[in-house]
XYZ file of C-alpha atoms in Angstrom:
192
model
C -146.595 23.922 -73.518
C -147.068 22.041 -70.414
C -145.989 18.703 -71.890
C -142.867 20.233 -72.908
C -142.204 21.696 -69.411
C -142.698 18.750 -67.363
C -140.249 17.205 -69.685
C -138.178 19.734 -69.282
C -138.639 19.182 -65.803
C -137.887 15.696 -66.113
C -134.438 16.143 -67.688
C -133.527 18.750 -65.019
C -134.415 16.019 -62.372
C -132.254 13.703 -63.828
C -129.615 16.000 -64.461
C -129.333 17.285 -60.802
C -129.284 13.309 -59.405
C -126.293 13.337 -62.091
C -125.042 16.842 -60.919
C -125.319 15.840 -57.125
C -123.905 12.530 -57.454
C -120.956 13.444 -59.181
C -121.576 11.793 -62.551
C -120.940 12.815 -65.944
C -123.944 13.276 -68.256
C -125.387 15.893 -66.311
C -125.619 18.922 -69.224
C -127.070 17.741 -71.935
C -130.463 17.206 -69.902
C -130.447 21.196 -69.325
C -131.412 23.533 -72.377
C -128.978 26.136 -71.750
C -129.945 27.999 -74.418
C -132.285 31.615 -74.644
C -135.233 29.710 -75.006
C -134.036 26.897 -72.117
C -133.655 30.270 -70.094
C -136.688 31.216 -70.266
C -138.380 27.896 -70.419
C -136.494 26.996 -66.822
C -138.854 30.058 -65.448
C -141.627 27.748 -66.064
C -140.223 25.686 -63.244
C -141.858 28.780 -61.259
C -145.299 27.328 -62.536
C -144.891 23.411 -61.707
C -143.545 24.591 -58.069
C -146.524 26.332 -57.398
C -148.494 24.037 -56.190
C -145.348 22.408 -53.660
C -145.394 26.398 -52.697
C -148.697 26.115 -51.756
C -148.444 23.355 -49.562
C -145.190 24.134 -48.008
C -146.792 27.464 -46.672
C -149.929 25.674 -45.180
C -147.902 23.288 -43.577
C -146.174 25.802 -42.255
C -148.750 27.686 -40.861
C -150.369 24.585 -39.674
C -147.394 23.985 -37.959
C -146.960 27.332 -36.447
C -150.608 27.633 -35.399
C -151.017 23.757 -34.137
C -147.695 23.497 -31.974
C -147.755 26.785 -30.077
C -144.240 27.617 -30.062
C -144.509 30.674 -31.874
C -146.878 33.800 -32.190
C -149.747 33.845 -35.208
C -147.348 36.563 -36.394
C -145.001 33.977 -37.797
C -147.999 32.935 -39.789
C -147.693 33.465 -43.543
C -150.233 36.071 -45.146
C -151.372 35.009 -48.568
C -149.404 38.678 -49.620
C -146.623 37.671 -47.713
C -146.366 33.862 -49.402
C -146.848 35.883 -52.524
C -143.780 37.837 -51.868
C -141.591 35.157 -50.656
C -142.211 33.485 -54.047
C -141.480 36.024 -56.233
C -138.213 37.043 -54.343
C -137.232 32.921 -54.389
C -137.385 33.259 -58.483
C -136.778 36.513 -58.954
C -133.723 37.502 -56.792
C -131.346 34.741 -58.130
C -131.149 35.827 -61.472
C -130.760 39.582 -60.846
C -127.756 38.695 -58.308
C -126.063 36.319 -60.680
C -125.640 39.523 -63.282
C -123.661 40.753 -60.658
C -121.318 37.720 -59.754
C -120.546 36.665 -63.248
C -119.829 39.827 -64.265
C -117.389 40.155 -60.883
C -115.965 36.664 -61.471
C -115.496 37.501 -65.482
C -118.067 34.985 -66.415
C -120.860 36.218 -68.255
C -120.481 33.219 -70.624
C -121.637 31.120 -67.751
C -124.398 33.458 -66.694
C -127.573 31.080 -68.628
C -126.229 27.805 -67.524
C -125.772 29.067 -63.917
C -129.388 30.691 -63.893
C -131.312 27.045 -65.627
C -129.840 24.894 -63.445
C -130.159 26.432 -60.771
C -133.710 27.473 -61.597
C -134.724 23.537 -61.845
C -132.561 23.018 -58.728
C -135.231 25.497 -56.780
C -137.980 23.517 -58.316
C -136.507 20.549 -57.093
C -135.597 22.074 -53.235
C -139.270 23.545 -53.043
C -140.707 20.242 -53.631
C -138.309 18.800 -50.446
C -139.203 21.194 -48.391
C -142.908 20.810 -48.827
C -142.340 17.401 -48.178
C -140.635 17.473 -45.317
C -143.217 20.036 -43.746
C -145.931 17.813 -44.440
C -144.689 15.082 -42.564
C -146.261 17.292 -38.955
C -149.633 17.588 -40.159
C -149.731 14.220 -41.647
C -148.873 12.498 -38.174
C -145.324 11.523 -39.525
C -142.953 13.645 -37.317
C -143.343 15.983 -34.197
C -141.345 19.577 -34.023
C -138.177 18.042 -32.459
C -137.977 15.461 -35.835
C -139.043 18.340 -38.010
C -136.755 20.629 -36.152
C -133.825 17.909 -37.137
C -134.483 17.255 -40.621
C -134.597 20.952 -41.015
C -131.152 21.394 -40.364
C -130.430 18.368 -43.295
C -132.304 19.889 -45.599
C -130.775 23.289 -44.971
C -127.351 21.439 -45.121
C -128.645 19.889 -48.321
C -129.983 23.059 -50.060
C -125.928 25.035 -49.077
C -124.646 21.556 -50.597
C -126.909 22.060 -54.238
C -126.565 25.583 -54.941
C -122.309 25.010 -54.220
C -122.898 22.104 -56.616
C -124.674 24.123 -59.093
C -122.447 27.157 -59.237
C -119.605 25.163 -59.534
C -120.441 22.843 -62.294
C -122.576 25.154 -63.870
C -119.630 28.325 -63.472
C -116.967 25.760 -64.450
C -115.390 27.088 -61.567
C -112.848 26.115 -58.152
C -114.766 24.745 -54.892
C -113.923 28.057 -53.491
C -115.053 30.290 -56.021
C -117.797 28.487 -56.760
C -118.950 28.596 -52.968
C -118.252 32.454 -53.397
C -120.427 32.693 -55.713
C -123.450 30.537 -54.425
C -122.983 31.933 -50.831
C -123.649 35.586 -52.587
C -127.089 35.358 -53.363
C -127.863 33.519 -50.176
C -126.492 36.025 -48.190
C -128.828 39.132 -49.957
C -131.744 36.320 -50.036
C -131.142 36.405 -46.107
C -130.378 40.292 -45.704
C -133.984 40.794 -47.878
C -135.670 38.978 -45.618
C -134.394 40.332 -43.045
C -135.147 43.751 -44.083
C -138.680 42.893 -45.409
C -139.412 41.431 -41.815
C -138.600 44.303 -40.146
């Protein structure tokens, strides 16, 4: 099983450099099929351990620099939580788009790819939060590629909802800035 999911994973990789890049060639390395659904959940699984080290960078970060209070630590409940609503909010969000936009057809393909896209987004930003404790950058840098990657991470979902929707630039930023938007207001109202 885990041979056939970190070539799974492989595929998806290549497929998003193809999807990002603007290049033809990019579906046939996702399995957009029921079991391809369910397989891309596995993705949950290899991003663990990136998961892992993104949240004790960042509370390495917050309890090393002193900027902020050891309430913006993360509690091992509260990583917990923040992992489950990254994989599990997506796909219960995208019911409700395609089904607004008239594109249940779409719904699988939307929900893989983008699946494999968070694999590939978690892994990013666990790298770039390593680079404070390992020496590599100090908060300003951090604070700086930050921004990029939050630039980056608006730029792959568009990408993916578009391609994978078969949609307009517009609709297809409708439809990825959704779920962003009620990933934000969750948080939000879980922080409160």
């Amino acid at each position: 099983m885990i041979a056939a999911l970190l070539a799974d994973a492989r595929n998806a990789m290549i497929g998003l450099a193809r999807l990002v890049s603007f290049r033809e060639g990019w579906r046939p390395c996702f399995d957009t099929s029921t079991n391809g659904l369910i397989r891309s959940f596995g993705a949950m699984i290899l991003a663990a351990p990136a998961f892992v080290m993104f949240v004790l960078a960042a509370n390495y970060i917050v309890s090393s620099a002193g900027a902020v209070s050891a309430e913006a630590r993360y509690t091992p409940l509260e990583a917990i939580g923040s992992y489950a609503r990254i994989w599990l909010l997506f796909p219960v969000v995208a019911i409700g788009v395609v089904s607004v936009l008239g594109l249940k057809h779409r719904y699988v393909s939307w929900v893989v790819v983008h699946n494999w896209a968070v694999f590939a987004l978690l892994h990013l930003a666990a790298l770039l939060y390593l680079l404070y404790p390992a020496g590599l950058a100090d908060t300003t840098a951090l604070a700086m590629l930050l921004q990029l990657y939050l630039f980056a991470r608006l730029f792959l979902h568009w990408r993916v909802a578009v391609s994978a929707l078969e949609t307009g630039m517009a609709t297809g930023a409708a439809a990825a800035g959704i779920p962003i938007i009620l990933d934000l207001l969750v948080i939000y109202l879980v922080s409160r």
